[in-house]
Amino acid sequence: MSLWVDKYRPKSLDSIDYHFNISKRLKSLASSGDFPHLLVYGPSGAGKKTRILATLQELYGPGVNRMKIDVRTFKTPSNRKIEFNIVSSPYHIEITPSDLGNNDRIIIQDLLKEIGQTEQIDFQTGKHRFKIVIINEADSLSRDAQAALRRTMEKYSTNIRLILISNSTSNIIPPIKSRTLLIRVPLPTVNEIVGVLSKIAEKEDIRLPSNEDEKSSILAKIAEHSDRNLRKTILSFEALAMTNDSISSACKLVELDWEKVIADLSKQVVKDRSVKNLSQSRSVLYELLSHCIPAKIILKELTFNLLCDPRVTDPMKYDIVDASSLFDERLSLGSKDIFHLEGFLARSMVIMESKK
Amino acid sequence: MTIPEETQVPVIPNFSSSSLNAQDKAKDHENSHTLTAENNEITSENNNEVGQKQMTEGNPITETSSAPSSFALPSFKMSSLFGRSTGQNQQSQCNEYQSKDTQEESQEPTDTQVNRSSLFDSSMSQGTETPTFSFNFRASSLGKRHDIDESMSVADEESQKNLNESLKILSGGSKDQHLDENNIQKSSIQENVEQSENNENESDSGNAQLIIEKVPDFSAMFSKAKPKTVRLSNGFEFQLKPKAQSIFKKSATTDDDSPKSYGVDINKVYVEMEKMEKMKKLRESNSNTKTKRYKGPLWVEKYRPKSFLDLVGNEKANRLALRWLKHWSTAVYGEDISDGLSKLSSRKNFNAGGDDSAENQQPTDVYNRPNKRILLLHGPPGIGKTTIAHMITKHLNYDAMEINASDERSGQSVKEKIHNAMDTHTFSGNPTCIVADEIDGASENGFIKVLIDLVIKDARATRNIAQRSSGGGKKTKSRDKLILRPIIAICNDLYAPVLEKLRPHCEVISFRKPNETQIKDRLEKICSAENMMMTSKEMSQIVAISNLDIRSCLNLLQFNGDSIIDDDMQQVRAKDSNLTWYKIVDMIFKLDLQRSKSETFSDLQNDLNSVSSIEKIVNGCFQVYPQTVYSDPALIKKSDALGDWLYFYDIMLNSKYQQNSDLVWYCNQVPLKFYSLFAEGKSTSKPKNYSIHNSWEYFELQKSNFDICQKAITDNVLMKPSMFSSLNSRDFVAIEILPIINNYILNPSFTDKDKSFLSNGDSKRKIDHLLNLLNDFNFKIENVISDQGIKALALLPIMDSVTTFQKVSQFKSLDSQRQTLLRNLLFEAEKRKRAITATKRKFHETQDAKSATVTAAAAKEENNLKVAKNNGSVDFFKRSYATLNKGGENSEATKAAPVDSELKVWIKYHEGFSNAVRKNVSWNDLWS
């Protein structure tokens, strides 16, 4: 366990440091012996996966941690072979169907049916006969795949339980929502994060300011800087610890390149509202996209950067948020990211120009 | 291209413009042609223009010595038109051309190329009175003898008849020719003619033989002209044969143009006159010909080439195909062709598979069949692929059995059909040859698979036979059948995905569009047969409209004969055919001030509806519009409006991948928006940059980065399943994990750089942490040679392209900063490995009951390592190794030899080039 994110991941429900009521509910679910289908949702870095793995541990004991990775090949209808990674333990199986784009339906159909049709027998206890299937990024499942899922969930419910993990429920079709128990995992508060970080610092022997106030203010700063995303916070905390001997308020916070690029871009947009600038920003957008930054994240960052800009007045802000949501929809409906990102820039330039 | 037009041909205004056109056209040719091919086309087109010029607009009154010497076989070899007698200078220039061209094209000379040089007319005028000879070289490698048709114009109807009957249609000279009869000149052949000739010999040899076999003896036919033999300085022997002149051009005179004019451009006048006369005749005959024309069979069928020599263009491909089929003669007829063919085919031997190495590997076939059992012809529609296939089968007495898209082509039925065809005889007694037409439309699992199976089984059977004949083979009961009948497959698109697997098993012969002159010659012949009058200009129009498709030429001629020159028609037809996406993009951003905006708008709409590459057009527009100059009162309103339209486009286009693809149609409207927004007639001076490749570049980069992320997941994170389950999202990897790891965590700072890394608690901790990381993520440190050729340590996999942005990054020279760190890490890792091996060995040796000594040794070793730790960082290796060395007896070889009092350390160099000196060097030599 090398990265701290991994190293200090809580293994059991009891050792999770925040959202105790969720832990309690999960624990009682696990202890009841039976288990509904779950849909766990919440922003990234809130600890969804951690909680689920801890629940599995609660349910099945430490055997869950004996995980291995299989590579399975599937055949698409067009006879193309696709490879697919599956993480599995004796008790559960974990898949990320969205890796396959439009072919995710095949995985859902083939794999789940296959698992569903074979019954698990536990000779020792005679209970927990079901196997758990964790589906990551359920919100990016295609409609077809979700439709394939809904009947499977009912038909094979004696043999499998599904745990869907997603960032939001908006992309999940209502029939699936109605078949699952929804659990929302919100982001931890800043104070909770500070607690986690100081725990880590203690174990890792990181030199922090001795003054308690100063220390917590720094940790809070780190947490806020990473948008309370716990994974990101721990990662950047580790980065800080590596680049500095001791963490103090003088330390430069971790700023990622792509974030900086977007910040620059938004500054440029506010400053110079012209076609020339638009075509320049196009190449920046291309560069961002080519660095594998998802278009939606670019749009989100851009919007927040624009909103935070002091030159943007309040009436503009309403319109920018409006435009942002419009283009966010376009991004999800369309497929040509660059058109819509540039469209958003043009629109926000127009907004700023008209509300001057 | 630098054809010296001025010197070759006396200046004719008409001509120069038309040759320019030809050049333009060649330039506009889609990039499907390679550069050389394009060049070639330009030359040939020019040449043809020239020749044609002489034909149609030549001045009947000649005063100079330079005169056209030959017209040969419109249907068969257009390029003899090329033969003009000009001054020596031009001639040599031309020759240079040809040799150069042939070299460039030596891999696969196009047909026109072949024509031009194989039927090369060389001439050299030595004075005004020197007669000209025109040679028609026929290369045959057999005896290195060249049959040369001596160009002679024999105005003799009878001889012409003879010729037409014979396979080799030589054309007789026309009666109208005034001066040609006397224009026979003596010529000498220049060195470079031989060169190009030699080149030709290689590529062309053998083909000629087939034809020549059938050529009746000319000397018998032309009793007055005996073949002459010319011997060159290098021993080459040519035979000069008489050759007749073309008669197909009744009205045209073939005299060269006069360089002097009589104040009036006589060519122009002549052409006008000719045209008027023709039109008059046409109109007169209109009443009866028109009705006649619509009756009777389709011309396309009526004038489908009947013999090998009726074929238009692609001469080389035709001959290759014929030769391929001829190779089957042994298998099918039991003929012994090996003498003739194998000797003939020095380079392009089908049996040899192209080169000698293949010949060595592959045993020659018992039946002497071509190595590739299937012949695959491909080329654009309407140029006679099916015709040639049928022609050659007929020519060699096969019965063609055609399987085309109209037939049932599912696997089983086609299999039966093919087996029936191959195993049985027809009533006519001729063997069958399977012609699989339109094969690119066949299904991969049906027809194509049957064919591939056939080939594979055949290969196996052949091998068995070969083994048996060589004696060593065991007799296997196999159901594998030999292919004993030729199979010819025809397709338009060679690279259709269905053909992917078949292609390697096929002898591929590509057909190209014949050039204009070739088609026109053929059309002329048909016109004269149908008693139709056409000027050559009209003919050119037909050819242009039909886009060099002979079939559609004929259709046009038959049903549209008179109204071809109609402007509307031409516009309509032309528009349908050839509009490339960038031309349309150009049109979109151009405002024609002469025409009203709505007019252009509807024109554009028509164009857009007829093109298929709407995606390219929209992308092109999107790339281009920021570069255009336009007025926008509200600054960026227009761009904003565009965003909505692009969204519309995106949604419509997406429907392509869903059920209702009819929405795609509406995409065509989007470029019109570009037009209405941005076309303002202010043309930018700078050329537009269709930087579609630019976005393509980004796209490529994105793909490669995706790949890096994916690899990082599978190769690095995957090592630990537990890690995989939490860090498996590609997005997280790209936006959080990799950047932080690469730019920060693996880039730690040490405040106490000068002191030891290892003594300090903090640094030690960091290094340990890093080592764990490297281990867990399966990162490697290796020597990598950078683009600049500098060898440096680097962390693999290289993630910089994902994590850093060149513009803003503070981590520009990440790896150079990292050098010391990486070196230290390497050292530490090595040390740990040793510690592990040491403990392992310790374990072994305790088992061997040598525990006492070994613990001592281990203790000592630990001591040594401690010493190493206390050493500085700069010359880290040196000192630490030195201490190891001083520690002497306990330092160990990497190959972990059993403990010995005397140990040696070996250094192995993995990289570098010097194999010259290899010497064992001891540590003492290096460090003391």
PDB file of N, CA and C in Angstrom, chain B residues 272-326:
ATOM      1  N   GLU B 272     -13.336  26.405 -86.739  1.00  0.00           N
ATOM      2  CA  GLU B 272     -14.680  26.962 -86.845  1.00  0.00           C
ATOM      3  C   GLU B 272     -15.395  26.395 -88.069  1.00  0.00           C
ATOM      4  N   MET B 273     -14.653  26.402 -89.134  1.00  0.00           N
ATOM      5  CA  MET B 273     -15.251  25.908 -90.372  1.00  0.00           C
ATOM      6  C   MET B 273     -15.677  24.458 -90.212  1.00  0.00           C
ATOM      7  N   GLU B 274     -14.781  23.736 -89.676  1.00  0.00           N
ATOM      8  CA  GLU B 274     -15.047  22.314 -89.524  1.00  0.00           C
ATOM      9  C   GLU B 274     -16.291  22.086 -88.678  1.00  0.00           C
ATOM     10  N   LYS B 275     -16.357  22.855 -87.650  1.00  0.00           N
ATOM     11  CA  LYS B 275     -17.464  22.677 -86.726  1.00  0.00           C
ATOM     12  C   LYS B 275     -18.778  23.036 -87.392  1.00  0.00           C
ATOM     13  N   MET B 276     -18.755  24.152 -88.064  1.00  0.00           N
ATOM     14  CA  MET B 276     -19.973  24.582 -88.716  1.00  0.00           C
ATOM     15  C   MET B 276     -20.443  23.544 -89.723  1.00  0.00           C
ATOM     16  N   GLU B 277     -19.492  23.081 -90.456  1.00  0.00           N
ATOM     17  CA  GLU B 277     -19.831  22.089 -91.468  1.00  0.00           C
ATOM     18  C   GLU B 277     -20.473  20.861 -90.819  1.00  0.00           C
ATOM     19  N   LYS B 278     -19.876  20.493 -89.747  1.00  0.00           N
ATOM     20  CA  LYS B 278     -20.370  19.294 -89.075  1.00  0.00           C
ATOM     21  C   LYS B 278     -21.758  19.503 -88.534  1.00  0.00           C
ATOM     22  N   MET B 279     -21.917  20.637 -87.909  1.00  0.00           N
ATOM     23  CA  MET B 279     -23.224  20.913 -87.343  1.00  0.00           C
ATOM     24  C   MET B 279     -24.301  20.878 -88.411  1.00  0.00           C
ATOM     25  N   LYS B 280     -23.928  21.392 -89.534  1.00  0.00           N
ATOM     26  CA  LYS B 280     -24.872  21.414 -90.636  1.00  0.00           C
ATOM     27  C   LYS B 280     -25.261  19.982 -91.006  1.00  0.00           C
ATOM     28  N   LYS B 281     -24.237  19.201 -91.154  1.00  0.00           N
ATOM     29  CA  LYS B 281     -24.478  17.805 -91.517  1.00  0.00           C
ATOM     30  C   LYS B 281     -25.329  17.133 -90.454  1.00  0.00           C
ATOM     31  N   LEU B 282     -24.978  17.459 -89.248  1.00  0.00           N
ATOM     32  CA  LEU B 282     -25.658  16.839 -88.127  1.00  0.00           C
ATOM     33  C   LEU B 282     -27.142  17.154 -88.183  1.00  0.00           C
ATOM     34  N   ARG B 283     -27.375  18.412 -88.376  1.00  0.00           N
ATOM     35  CA  ARG B 283     -28.770  18.820 -88.398  1.00  0.00           C
ATOM     36  C   ARG B 283     -29.527  18.149 -89.542  1.00  0.00           C
ATOM     37  N   GLU B 284     -28.838  18.036 -90.655  1.00  0.00           N
ATOM     38  CA  GLU B 284     -29.482  17.378 -91.790  1.00  0.00           C
ATOM     39  C   GLU B 284     -29.834  15.938 -91.446  1.00  0.00           C
ATOM     40  N   SER B 285     -28.881  15.313 -90.871  1.00  0.00           N
ATOM     41  CA  SER B 285     -29.094  13.887 -90.624  1.00  0.00           C
ATOM     42  C   SER B 285     -29.873  13.631 -89.354  1.00  0.00           C
ATOM     43  N   ASN B 286     -30.142  14.688 -88.661  1.00  0.00           N
ATOM     44  CA  ASN B 286     -30.784  14.534 -87.370  1.00  0.00           C
ATOM     45  C   ASN B 286     -32.048  13.687 -87.446  1.00  0.00           C
ATOM     46  N   SER B 287     -32.841  14.035 -88.413  1.00  0.00           N
ATOM     47  CA  SER B 287     -34.169  13.421 -88.465  1.00  0.00           C
ATOM     48  C   SER B 287     -34.090  11.901 -88.536  1.00  0.00           C
ATOM     49  N   ASN B 288     -33.153  11.433 -89.340  1.00  0.00           N
ATOM     50  CA  ASN B 288     -33.144   9.982 -89.441  1.00  0.00           C
ATOM     51  C   ASN B 288     -32.253   9.313 -88.396  1.00  0.00           C
ATOM     52  N   THR B 289     -31.137   9.963 -88.066  1.00  0.00           N
ATOM     53  CA  THR B 289     -30.242   9.278 -87.125  1.00  0.00           C
ATOM     54  C   THR B 289     -30.832   9.200 -85.737  1.00  0.00           C
ATOM     55  N   LYS B 290     -31.533  10.235 -85.381  1.00  0.00           N
ATOM     56  CA  LYS B 290     -31.999  10.281 -84.004  1.00  0.00           C
ATOM     57  C   LYS B 290     -32.882   9.088 -83.690  1.00  0.00           C
ATOM     58  N   THR B 291     -33.851   8.890 -84.565  1.00  0.00           N
ATOM     59  CA  THR B 291     -34.744   7.764 -84.311  1.00  0.00           C
ATOM     60  C   THR B 291     -33.974   6.466 -84.372  1.00  0.00           C
ATOM     61  N   LYS B 292     -33.047   6.438 -85.304  1.00  0.00           N
ATOM     62  CA  LYS B 292     -32.285   5.212 -85.439  1.00  0.00           C
ATOM     63  C   LYS B 292     -31.493   4.923 -84.161  1.00  0.00           C
ATOM     64  N   ARG B 293     -30.991   6.006 -83.644  1.00  0.00           N
ATOM     65  CA  ARG B 293     -30.110   5.824 -82.513  1.00  0.00           C
ATOM     66  C   ARG B 293     -30.828   5.233 -81.303  1.00  0.00           C
ATOM     67  N   TYR B 294     -32.066   5.623 -81.161  1.00  0.00           N
ATOM     68  CA  TYR B 294     -32.760   5.139 -79.976  1.00  0.00           C
ATOM     69  C   TYR B 294     -33.228   3.710 -80.131  1.00  0.00           C
ATOM     70  N   LYS B 295     -33.258   3.277 -81.381  1.00  0.00           N
ATOM     71  CA  LYS B 295     -33.653   1.885 -81.575  1.00  0.00           C
ATOM     72  C   LYS B 295     -32.411   0.999 -81.456  1.00  0.00           C
ATOM     73  N   GLY B 296     -32.693  -0.256 -81.574  1.00  0.00           N
ATOM     74  CA  GLY B 296     -31.567  -1.172 -81.589  1.00  0.00           C
ATOM     75  C   GLY B 296     -30.978  -1.355 -80.217  1.00  0.00           C
ATOM     76  N   PRO B 297     -29.934  -2.127 -80.158  1.00  0.00           N
ATOM     77  CA  PRO B 297     -29.362  -2.453 -78.854  1.00  0.00           C
ATOM     78  C   PRO B 297     -28.691  -1.233 -78.228  1.00  0.00           C
ATOM     79  N   LEU B 298     -28.498  -1.326 -76.969  1.00  0.00           N
ATOM     80  CA  LEU B 298     -27.742  -0.290 -76.290  1.00  0.00           C
ATOM     81  C   LEU B 298     -26.323  -0.266 -76.863  1.00  0.00           C
ATOM     82  N   TRP B 299     -25.849   0.902 -77.033  1.00  0.00           N
ATOM     83  CA  TRP B 299     -24.494   0.991 -77.572  1.00  0.00           C
ATOM     84  C   TRP B 299     -23.475   0.381 -76.620  1.00  0.00           C
ATOM     85  N   VAL B 300     -23.831   0.513 -75.391  1.00  0.00           N
ATOM     86  CA  VAL B 300     -22.895  -0.027 -74.410  1.00  0.00           C
ATOM     87  C   VAL B 300     -22.652  -1.497 -74.680  1.00  0.00           C
ATOM     88  N   GLU B 301     -23.727  -2.190 -75.056  1.00  0.00           N
ATOM     89  CA  GLU B 301     -23.576  -3.601 -75.367  1.00  0.00           C
ATOM     90  C   GLU B 301     -23.048  -3.799 -76.778  1.00  0.00           C
ATOM     91  N   LYS B 302     -23.581  -2.981 -77.678  1.00  0.00           N
ATOM     92  CA  LYS B 302     -23.228  -3.135 -79.089  1.00  0.00           C
ATOM     93  C   LYS B 302     -21.734  -2.941 -79.284  1.00  0.00           C
ATOM     94  N   TYR B 303     -21.201  -1.980 -78.605  1.00  0.00           N
ATOM     95  CA  TYR B 303     -19.787  -1.679 -78.807  1.00  0.00           C
ATOM     96  C   TYR B 303     -18.920  -2.168 -77.668  1.00  0.00           C
ATOM     97  N   ARG B 304     -19.446  -3.103 -76.947  1.00  0.00           N
ATOM     98  CA  ARG B 304     -18.571  -3.731 -75.956  1.00  0.00           C
ATOM     99  C   ARG B 304     -17.404  -4.361 -76.710  1.00  0.00           C
ATOM    100  N   PRO B 305     -16.218  -4.124 -76.285  1.00  0.00           N
ATOM    101  CA  PRO B 305     -15.074  -4.599 -77.062  1.00  0.00           C
ATOM    102  C   PRO B 305     -15.176  -6.086 -77.372  1.00  0.00           C
ATOM    103  N   LYS B 306     -14.919  -6.402 -78.607  1.00  0.00           N
ATOM    104  CA  LYS B 306     -15.053  -7.789 -79.025  1.00  0.00           C
ATOM    105  C   LYS B 306     -13.720  -8.530 -78.949  1.00  0.00           C
ATOM    106  N   SER B 307     -12.679  -7.797 -79.111  1.00  0.00           N
ATOM    107  CA  SER B 307     -11.381  -8.481 -79.090  1.00  0.00           C
ATOM    108  C   SER B 307     -10.444  -7.750 -78.142  1.00  0.00           C
ATOM    109  N   PHE B 308      -9.383  -8.397 -77.895  1.00  0.00           N
ATOM    110  CA  PHE B 308      -8.423  -7.855 -76.939  1.00  0.00           C
ATOM    111  C   PHE B 308      -7.987  -6.456 -77.320  1.00  0.00           C
ATOM    112  N   LEU B 309      -7.924  -6.225 -78.576  1.00  0.00           N
ATOM    113  CA  LEU B 309      -7.356  -4.949 -78.996  1.00  0.00           C
ATOM    114  C   LEU B 309      -8.394  -3.845 -79.067  1.00  0.00           C
ATOM    115  N   ASP B 310      -9.642  -4.201 -78.855  1.00  0.00           N
ATOM    116  CA  ASP B 310     -10.656  -3.157 -78.802  1.00  0.00           C
ATOM    117  C   ASP B 310     -10.643  -2.434 -77.468  1.00  0.00           C
ATOM    118  N   LEU B 311      -9.951  -3.009 -76.532  1.00  0.00           N
ATOM    119  CA  LEU B 311      -9.978  -2.435 -75.184  1.00  0.00           C
ATOM    120  C   LEU B 311      -9.353  -1.055 -75.181  1.00  0.00           C
ATOM    121  N   VAL B 312      -9.911  -0.219 -74.359  1.00  0.00           N
ATOM    122  CA  VAL B 312      -9.427   1.148 -74.292  1.00  0.00           C
ATOM    123  C   VAL B 312      -8.607   1.327 -73.020  1.00  0.00           C
ATOM    124  N   GLY B 313      -7.428   1.766 -73.203  1.00  0.00           N
ATOM    125  CA  GLY B 313      -6.609   2.129 -72.056  1.00  0.00           C
ATOM    126  C   GLY B 313      -6.145   0.935 -71.242  1.00  0.00           C
ATOM    127  N   ASN B 314      -5.401   1.216 -70.187  1.00  0.00           N
ATOM    128  CA  ASN B 314      -4.935   0.195 -69.251  1.00  0.00           C
ATOM    129  C   ASN B 314      -4.224  -0.955 -69.939  1.00  0.00           C
ATOM    130  N   GLU B 315      -3.479  -0.628 -70.965  1.00  0.00           N
ATOM    131  CA  GLU B 315      -2.914  -1.680 -71.775  1.00  0.00           C
ATOM    132  C   GLU B 315      -2.072  -2.638 -70.955  1.00  0.00           C
ATOM    133  N   LYS B 316      -1.298  -2.054 -70.090  1.00  0.00           N
ATOM    134  CA  LYS B 316      -0.392  -2.892 -69.313  1.00  0.00           C
ATOM    135  C   LYS B 316      -1.174  -3.837 -68.401  1.00  0.00           C
ATOM    136  N   ALA B 317      -2.188  -3.256 -67.761  1.00  0.00           N
ATOM    137  CA  ALA B 317      -2.999  -4.086 -66.873  1.00  0.00           C
ATOM    138  C   ALA B 317      -3.674  -5.181 -67.666  1.00  0.00           C
ATOM    139  N   ASN B 318      -4.153  -4.825 -68.829  1.00  0.00           N
ATOM    140  CA  ASN B 318      -4.794  -5.831 -69.666  1.00  0.00           C
ATOM    141  C   ASN B 318      -3.840  -6.976 -69.955  1.00  0.00           C
ATOM    142  N   ARG B 319      -2.647  -6.584 -70.306  1.00  0.00           N
ATOM    143  CA  ARG B 319      -1.701  -7.621 -70.682  1.00  0.00           C
ATOM    144  C   ARG B 319      -1.280  -8.459 -69.487  1.00  0.00           C
ATOM    145  N   LEU B 320      -1.145  -7.789 -68.346  1.00  0.00           N
ATOM    146  CA  LEU B 320      -0.819  -8.555 -67.142  1.00  0.00           C
ATOM    147  C   LEU B 320      -1.897  -9.587 -66.859  1.00  0.00           C
ATOM    148  N   ALA B 321      -3.130  -9.132 -66.994  1.00  0.00           N
ATOM    149  CA  ALA B 321      -4.240 -10.038 -66.729  1.00  0.00           C
ATOM    150  C   ALA B 321      -4.204 -11.203 -67.707  1.00  0.00           C
ATOM    151  N   LEU B 322      -3.954 -10.879 -68.947  1.00  0.00           N
ATOM    152  CA  LEU B 322      -3.919 -11.930 -69.957  1.00  0.00           C
ATOM    153  C   LEU B 322      -2.807 -12.925 -69.653  1.00  0.00           C
ATOM    154  N   ARG B 323      -1.707 -12.377 -69.228  1.00  0.00           N
ATOM    155  CA  ARG B 323      -0.580 -13.249 -68.962  1.00  0.00           C
ATOM    156  C   ARG B 323      -0.845 -14.149 -67.752  1.00  0.00           C
ATOM    157  N   TRP B 324      -1.490 -13.549 -66.780  1.00  0.00           N
ATOM    158  CA  TRP B 324      -1.839 -14.355 -65.612  1.00  0.00           C
ATOM    159  C   TRP B 324      -2.682 -15.543 -66.038  1.00  0.00           C
ATOM    160  N   LEU B 325      -3.639 -15.263 -66.882  1.00  0.00           N
ATOM    161  CA  LEU B 325      -4.529 -16.326 -67.315  1.00  0.00           C
ATOM    162  C   LEU B 325      -3.769 -17.341 -68.161  1.00  0.00           C
ATOM    163  N   LYS B 326      -2.856 -16.839 -68.938  1.00  0.00           N
ATOM    164  CA  LYS B 326      -2.078 -17.718 -69.811  1.00  0.00           C
ATOM    165  C   LYS B 326      -1.288 -18.731 -68.983  1.00  0.00           C
TER     166      LYS B 326
END
